Amino acid sequence: GLTSAKDLTQTEVPNNSIPFSFAFDDEGQLLVAEAFGAAGVPNVEAGGSVSLYNDLDSFIPTIKSEVTTTEVTTCWVRYNPKKACAFTTNNGGGSISSMKVRDGKLHLVEDVAAQLDTPIDFDFSSDYEFLYALSTGHLLSDDLALRQPAIFVYKVSSDCTLEKIQEATEGIPTEADRELNSLGVVNGVVGLAIF
């Protein structure tokens, strides 16, 4: 349906954290990825975090569980209902972290479930067996021609670990290709859609 101003509630986020993205688990609990964890203000030394909120029907949702990773700039969070796993991209850390949602709480499985250069977006296959992650290639080299974006494909296990099964680069424009854009506004690859 449509929202109205009456239906929207704004709440403050605890610990001055910086929320970046969200997802819902099977129980309708809200998972929020916080880019710099409890440090709040941009701090490249601070690990990111994911908070699990409940009481969403109340005016002030409460944190039921929180997981902090050692990884930097936690951006996107995705929930896998088939495996009860949550994953985050850690853009500054060049990694994906994995968590298990069990007994209504978050449990860190691996700070670094996968390592890839500047993950910018990711999503699951329709059967939730595979995770596709888009790497921008920004940190590979100072030479734009060598900055090769890639799509990484991982098999998702029931224990929330990832097994890399493919890295695809063919047909994906490099950073140098953006220089060919007369408007100069394309910053390489920025999104991923899985059908």
PDB file of C-alpha atoms in Angstrom:
ATOM      1  CA  GLY A   1       0.000   0.000   0.000  1.00  0.00           C
ATOM      2  CA  LEU A   2       0.849   3.654   0.152  1.00  0.00           C
ATOM      3  CA  THR A   3       2.339   5.419   3.136  1.00  0.00           C
ATOM      4  CA  SER A   4       1.220   8.679   4.607  1.00  0.00           C
ATOM      5  CA  ALA A   5       2.913  11.079   7.002  1.00  0.00           C
ATOM      6  CA  LYS A   6       0.633   9.720   9.740  1.00  0.00           C
ATOM      7  CA  ASP A   7       2.099   6.214   9.322  1.00  0.00           C
ATOM      8  CA  LEU A   8       5.769   7.229   9.419  1.00  0.00           C
ATOM      9  CA  THR A   9       7.628   7.239  12.718  1.00  0.00           C
ATOM     10  CA  GLN A  10      11.111   8.637  13.106  1.00  0.00           C
ATOM     11  CA  THR A  11      13.237   7.307  15.935  1.00  0.00           C
ATOM     12  CA  GLU A  12      16.754   8.100  17.016  1.00  0.00           C
ATOM     13  CA  VAL A  13      19.356   5.442  16.488  1.00  0.00           C
ATOM     14  CA  PRO A  14      21.244   4.462  19.653  1.00  0.00           C
ATOM     15  CA  ASN A  15      24.969   5.105  20.052  1.00  0.00           C
ATOM     16  CA  ASN A  16      24.986   7.792  17.340  1.00  0.00           C
ATOM     17  CA  SER A  17      25.500   5.042  14.792  1.00  0.00           C
ATOM     18  CA  ILE A  18      25.025   5.704  11.082  1.00  0.00           C
ATOM     19  CA  PRO A  19      22.414   3.346   9.605  1.00  0.00           C
ATOM     20  CA  PHE A  20      23.042   2.476   5.969  1.00  0.00           C
ATOM     21  CA  SER A  21      20.620  -0.276   4.966  1.00  0.00           C
ATOM     22  CA  PHE A  22      18.061  -2.672   6.397  1.00  0.00           C
ATOM     23  CA  ALA A  23      16.387  -6.047   5.903  1.00  0.00           C
ATOM     24  CA  PHE A  24      13.753  -8.106   7.733  1.00  0.00           C
ATOM     25  CA  ASP A  25      14.136 -11.635   9.108  1.00  0.00           C
ATOM     26  CA  ASP A  26      11.475 -14.393   9.122  1.00  0.00           C
ATOM     27  CA  GLU A  27       9.937 -13.062  12.337  1.00  0.00           C
ATOM     28  CA  GLY A  28       9.588  -9.539  10.929  1.00  0.00           C
ATOM     29  CA  GLN A  29      12.447  -8.247  13.051  1.00  0.00           C
ATOM     30  CA  LEU A  30      14.438  -5.403  11.526  1.00  0.00           C
ATOM     31  CA  LEU A  31      18.150  -5.835  10.764  1.00  0.00           C
ATOM     32  CA  VAL A  32      20.004  -2.522  10.366  1.00  0.00           C
ATOM     33  CA  ALA A  33      23.566  -2.255   9.025  1.00  0.00           C
ATOM     34  CA  GLU A  34      25.491   0.561  10.699  1.00  0.00           C
ATOM     35  CA  ALA A  35      28.444   1.769   8.647  1.00  0.00           C
ATOM     36  CA  PHE A  36      30.764   2.565  11.556  1.00  0.00           C
ATOM     37  CA  GLY A  37      29.159   0.645  14.401  1.00  0.00           C
ATOM     38  CA  ALA A  38      28.833   2.339  17.766  1.00  0.00           C
ATOM     39  CA  ALA A  39      31.558   4.857  16.847  1.00  0.00           C
ATOM     40  CA  GLY A  40      28.872   6.753  14.950  1.00  0.00           C
ATOM     41  CA  VAL A  41      30.834   9.505  13.261  1.00  0.00           C
ATOM     42  CA  PRO A  42      32.862   8.338  10.285  1.00  0.00           C
ATOM     43  CA  ASN A  43      35.818   6.557  11.831  1.00  0.00           C
ATOM     44  CA  VAL A  44      37.789   4.343   9.461  1.00  0.00           C
ATOM     45  CA  GLU A  45      39.293   2.490  12.428  1.00  0.00           C
ATOM     46  CA  ALA A  46      35.889   1.384  13.763  1.00  0.00           C
ATOM     47  CA  GLY A  47      34.257  -1.843  12.710  1.00  0.00           C
ATOM     48  CA  GLY A  48      30.724  -1.832  11.408  1.00  0.00           C
ATOM     49  CA  SER A  49      27.777  -3.464  13.106  1.00  0.00           C
ATOM     50  CA  VAL A  50      24.342  -4.945  12.533  1.00  0.00           C
ATOM     51  CA  SER A  51      21.505  -4.422  15.013  1.00  0.00           C
ATOM     52  CA  LEU A  52      18.382  -6.555  15.291  1.00  0.00           C
ATOM     53  CA  TYR A  53      15.333  -4.552  16.377  1.00  0.00           C
ATOM     54  CA  ASN A  54      12.040  -5.867  17.693  1.00  0.00           C
ATOM     55  CA  ASP A  55       8.864  -4.174  18.994  1.00  0.00           C
ATOM     56  CA  LEU A  56       8.425  -2.606  15.568  1.00  0.00           C
ATOM     57  CA  ASP A  57       4.778  -1.904  16.330  1.00  0.00           C
ATOM     58  CA  SER A  58       5.745   0.380  19.212  1.00  0.00           C
ATOM     59  CA  PHE A  59       6.761   3.992  18.784  1.00  0.00           C
ATOM     60  CA  ILE A  60      10.322   3.191  19.885  1.00  0.00           C
ATOM     61  CA  PRO A  61      11.722  -0.088  18.515  1.00  0.00           C
ATOM     62  CA  THR A  62      14.336  -1.645  20.782  1.00  0.00           C
ATOM     63  CA  ILE A  63      17.611  -3.360  19.963  1.00  0.00           C
ATOM     64  CA  LYS A  64      17.256  -7.025  20.761  1.00  0.00           C
ATOM     65  CA  SER A  65      20.712  -8.048  19.591  1.00  0.00           C
ATOM     66  CA  GLU A  66      23.793  -6.419  18.054  1.00  0.00           C
ATOM     67  CA  VAL A  67      26.858  -7.817  16.325  1.00  0.00           C
ATOM     68  CA  THR A  68      30.029  -5.814  15.740  1.00  0.00           C
ATOM     69  CA  THR A  69      32.535  -6.846  13.094  1.00  0.00           C
ATOM     70  CA  THR A  70      36.178  -5.914  12.700  1.00  0.00           C
ATOM     71  CA  GLU A  71      35.374  -4.824   9.158  1.00  0.00           C
ATOM     72  CA  VAL A  72      35.078  -1.186   8.052  1.00  0.00           C
ATOM     73  CA  THR A  73      32.203   0.644   6.350  1.00  0.00           C
ATOM     74  CA  THR A  74      29.438  -1.918   6.716  1.00  0.00           C
ATOM     75  CA  CYS A  75      26.954  -0.975   4.030  1.00  0.00           C
ATOM     76  CA  TRP A  76      24.399  -3.444   2.690  1.00  0.00           C
ATOM     77  CA  VAL A  77      22.689  -6.139   4.720  1.00  0.00           C
ATOM     78  CA  ARG A  78      20.752  -9.037   3.192  1.00  0.00           C
ATOM     79  CA  TYR A  79      18.822 -11.793   4.976  1.00  0.00           C
ATOM     80  CA  ASN A  80      18.574 -15.353   3.666  1.00  0.00           C
ATOM     81  CA  PRO A  81      15.307 -16.876   4.946  1.00  0.00           C
ATOM     82  CA  LYS A  82      16.194 -20.361   3.724  1.00  0.00           C
ATOM     83  CA  LYS A  83      19.385 -20.518   5.819  1.00  0.00           C
ATOM     84  CA  ALA A  84      18.518 -17.955   8.563  1.00  0.00           C
ATOM     85  CA  CYS A  85      21.717 -16.087   7.697  1.00  0.00           C
ATOM     86  CA  ALA A  86      22.464 -12.390   7.374  1.00  0.00           C
ATOM     87  CA  PHE A  87      25.352 -11.028   5.316  1.00  0.00           C
ATOM     88  CA  THR A  88      26.849  -7.543   5.044  1.00  0.00           C
ATOM     89  CA  THR A  89      29.134  -5.920   2.519  1.00  0.00           C
ATOM     90  CA  ASN A  90      31.978  -4.013   4.138  1.00  0.00           C
ATOM     91  CA  ASN A  91      32.982  -1.557   1.453  1.00  0.00           C
ATOM     92  CA  GLY A  92      36.053  -0.112   3.183  1.00  0.00           C
ATOM     93  CA  GLY A  93      37.122  -3.497   4.531  1.00  0.00           C
ATOM     94  CA  GLY A  94      36.855  -5.217   1.149  1.00  0.00           C
ATOM     95  CA  SER A  95      34.826  -8.074   2.575  1.00  0.00           C
ATOM     96  CA  ILE A  96      31.518  -9.752   3.322  1.00  0.00           C
ATOM     97  CA  SER A  97      30.645 -10.684   6.924  1.00  0.00           C
ATOM     98  CA  SER A  98      28.233 -13.462   7.891  1.00  0.00           C
ATOM     99  CA  MET A  99      25.840 -13.830  10.800  1.00  0.00           C
ATOM    100  CA  LYS A 100      23.340 -16.450  11.932  1.00  0.00           C
ATOM    101  CA  VAL A 101      19.915 -15.417  13.217  1.00  0.00           C
ATOM    102  CA  ARG A 102      19.028 -17.954  15.903  1.00  0.00           C
ATOM    103  CA  ASP A 103      16.624 -17.794  18.842  1.00  0.00           C
ATOM    104  CA  GLY A 104      15.737 -14.235  17.874  1.00  0.00           C
ATOM    105  CA  LYS A 105      19.344 -13.045  18.178  1.00  0.00           C
ATOM    106  CA  LEU A 106      22.266 -12.298  15.870  1.00  0.00           C
ATOM    107  CA  HIS A 107      25.425 -14.393  16.148  1.00  0.00           C
ATOM    108  CA  LEU A 108      28.610 -13.489  14.248  1.00  0.00           C
ATOM    109  CA  VAL A 109      29.814 -16.408  12.137  1.00  0.00           C
ATOM    110  CA  GLU A 110      32.730 -14.813  10.250  1.00  0.00           C
ATOM    111  CA  ASP A 111      34.065 -11.263  10.203  1.00  0.00           C
ATOM    112  CA  VAL A 112      35.450 -12.100   6.765  1.00  0.00           C
ATOM    113  CA  ALA A 113      33.285 -14.727   5.083  1.00  0.00           C
ATOM    114  CA  ALA A 114      34.613 -13.544   1.714  1.00  0.00           C
ATOM    115  CA  GLN A 115      37.248 -11.077   0.609  1.00  0.00           C
ATOM    116  CA  LEU A 116      36.756  -8.938  -2.514  1.00  0.00           C
ATOM    117  CA  ASP A 117      37.756  -5.471  -3.624  1.00  0.00           C
ATOM    118  CA  THR A 118      35.250  -2.763  -2.613  1.00  0.00           C
ATOM    119  CA  PRO A 119      31.957  -4.691  -2.618  1.00  0.00           C
ATOM    120  CA  ILE A 120      29.261  -2.220  -3.675  1.00  0.00           C
ATOM    121  CA  ASP A 121      26.123  -4.360  -3.936  1.00  0.00           C
ATOM    122  CA  PHE A 122      24.958  -7.962  -3.515  1.00  0.00           C
ATOM    123  CA  ASP A 123      21.896 -10.197  -3.595  1.00  0.00           C
ATOM    124  CA  PHE A 124      20.761 -13.828  -3.480  1.00  0.00           C
ATOM    125  CA  SER A 125      19.629 -16.117  -6.257  1.00  0.00           C
ATOM    126  CA  SER A 126      15.871 -16.763  -6.245  1.00  0.00           C
ATOM    127  CA  ASP A 127      16.403 -20.110  -4.457  1.00  0.00           C
ATOM    128  CA  TYR A 128      18.736 -18.480  -1.838  1.00  0.00           C
ATOM    129  CA  GLU A 129      21.475 -21.023  -2.574  1.00  0.00           C
ATOM    130  CA  PHE A 130      23.889 -18.486  -4.106  1.00  0.00           C
ATOM    131  CA  LEU A 131      25.049 -14.997  -3.218  1.00  0.00           C
ATOM    132  CA  TYR A 132      26.146 -12.650  -6.011  1.00  0.00           C
ATOM    133  CA  ALA A 133      28.423  -9.741  -5.053  1.00  0.00           C
ATOM    134  CA  LEU A 134      29.536  -6.825  -7.193  1.00  0.00           C
ATOM    135  CA  SER A 135      33.110  -5.629  -6.680  1.00  0.00           C
ATOM    136  CA  THR A 136      34.011  -2.225  -8.108  1.00  0.00           C
ATOM    137  CA  GLY A 137      37.723  -2.901  -8.499  1.00  0.00           C
ATOM    138  CA  HIS A 138      38.489   0.615  -7.182  1.00  0.00           C
ATOM    139  CA  LEU A 139      41.405  -0.436  -4.991  1.00  0.00           C
ATOM    140  CA  LEU A 140      43.173  -2.746  -7.412  1.00  0.00           C
ATOM    141  CA  SER A 141      45.370  -0.071  -8.960  1.00  0.00           C
ATOM    142  CA  ASP A 142      45.929   3.652  -9.447  1.00  0.00           C
ATOM    143  CA  ASP A 143      45.755   2.949 -13.186  1.00  0.00           C
ATOM    144  CA  LEU A 144      42.110   3.251 -14.273  1.00  0.00           C
ATOM    145  CA  ALA A 145      42.603   0.631 -16.990  1.00  0.00           C
ATOM    146  CA  LEU A 146      43.511  -1.935 -14.326  1.00  0.00           C
ATOM    147  CA  ARG A 147      40.489  -1.267 -12.110  1.00  0.00           C
ATOM    148  CA  GLN A 148      38.391  -4.233 -13.177  1.00  0.00           C
ATOM    149  CA  PRO A 149      34.962  -4.660 -11.589  1.00  0.00           C
ATOM    150  CA  ALA A 150      33.811  -8.239 -11.099  1.00  0.00           C
ATOM    151  CA  ILE A 151      30.795 -10.256 -10.054  1.00  0.00           C
ATOM    152  CA  PHE A 152      31.615 -12.900  -7.467  1.00  0.00           C
ATOM    153  CA  VAL A 153      29.355 -15.924  -7.000  1.00  0.00           C
ATOM    154  CA  TYR A 154      29.319 -17.753  -3.656  1.00  0.00           C
ATOM    155  CA  LYS A 155      27.572 -20.937  -2.546  1.00  0.00           C
ATOM    156  CA  VAL A 156      25.755 -20.248   0.751  1.00  0.00           C
ATOM    157  CA  SER A 157      26.062 -23.084   3.279  1.00  0.00           C
ATOM    158  CA  SER A 158      23.612 -23.847   6.085  1.00  0.00           C
ATOM    159  CA  ASP A 159      26.193 -22.658   8.651  1.00  0.00           C
ATOM    160  CA  CYS A 160      26.285 -19.212   6.947  1.00  0.00           C
ATOM    161  CA  THR A 161      29.729 -19.608   5.431  1.00  0.00           C
ATOM    162  CA  LEU A 162      30.450 -18.797   1.790  1.00  0.00           C
ATOM    163  CA  GLU A 163      32.322 -20.790  -0.831  1.00  0.00           C
ATOM    164  CA  LYS A 164      33.512 -18.828  -3.869  1.00  0.00           C
ATOM    165  CA  ILE A 165      32.568 -20.669  -7.042  1.00  0.00           C
ATOM    166  CA  GLN A 166      33.020 -18.020  -9.749  1.00  0.00           C
ATOM    167  CA  GLU A 167      34.503 -14.598 -10.483  1.00  0.00           C
ATOM    168  CA  ALA A 168      33.178 -13.008 -13.675  1.00  0.00           C
ATOM    169  CA  THR A 169      34.717  -9.948 -15.343  1.00  0.00           C
ATOM    170  CA  GLU A 170      33.799 -10.405 -19.000  1.00  0.00           C
ATOM    171  CA  GLY A 171      31.539  -7.667 -20.323  1.00  0.00           C
ATOM    172  CA  ILE A 172      31.798  -5.490 -17.214  1.00  0.00           C
ATOM    173  CA  PRO A 173      33.206  -2.020 -18.002  1.00  0.00           C
ATOM    174  CA  THR A 174      36.445  -0.971 -16.333  1.00  0.00           C
ATOM    175  CA  GLU A 175      37.012   2.359 -14.593  1.00  0.00           C
ATOM    176  CA  ALA A 176      38.836   3.534 -17.741  1.00  0.00           C
ATOM    177  CA  ASP A 177      35.619   3.015 -19.714  1.00  0.00           C
ATOM    178  CA  ARG A 178      33.932   5.773 -17.733  1.00  0.00           C
ATOM    179  CA  GLU A 179      36.439   8.234 -19.176  1.00  0.00           C
ATOM    180  CA  LEU A 180      34.794   7.571 -22.520  1.00  0.00           C
ATOM    181  CA  ASN A 181      31.488   8.867 -21.162  1.00  0.00           C
ATOM    182  CA  SER A 182      31.150  12.438 -22.476  1.00  0.00           C
ATOM    183  CA  LEU A 183      29.208  13.491 -19.378  1.00  0.00           C
ATOM    184  CA  GLY A 184      31.855  12.113 -17.037  1.00  0.00           C
ATOM    185  CA  VAL A 185      29.254  11.059 -14.494  1.00  0.00           C
ATOM    186  CA  VAL A 186      29.451   7.282 -14.575  1.00  0.00           C
ATOM    187  CA  ASN A 187      31.573   5.945 -11.732  1.00  0.00           C
ATOM    188  CA  GLY A 188      32.089   2.429 -12.954  1.00  0.00           C
ATOM    189  CA  VAL A 189      29.531  -0.169 -11.900  1.00  0.00           C
ATOM    190  CA  VAL A 190      27.255   0.745  -9.021  1.00  0.00           C
ATOM    191  CA  GLY A 191      24.386  -1.775  -8.821  1.00  0.00           C
ATOM    192  CA  LEU A 192      23.431  -5.399  -9.283  1.00  0.00           C
ATOM    193  CA  ALA A 193      20.062  -6.990 -10.096  1.00  0.00           C
ATOM    194  CA  ILE A 194      19.487 -10.744  -9.862  1.00  0.00           C
ATOM    195  CA  PHE A 195      16.506 -12.329 -11.629  1.00  0.00           C
TER     196      PHE A 195
END
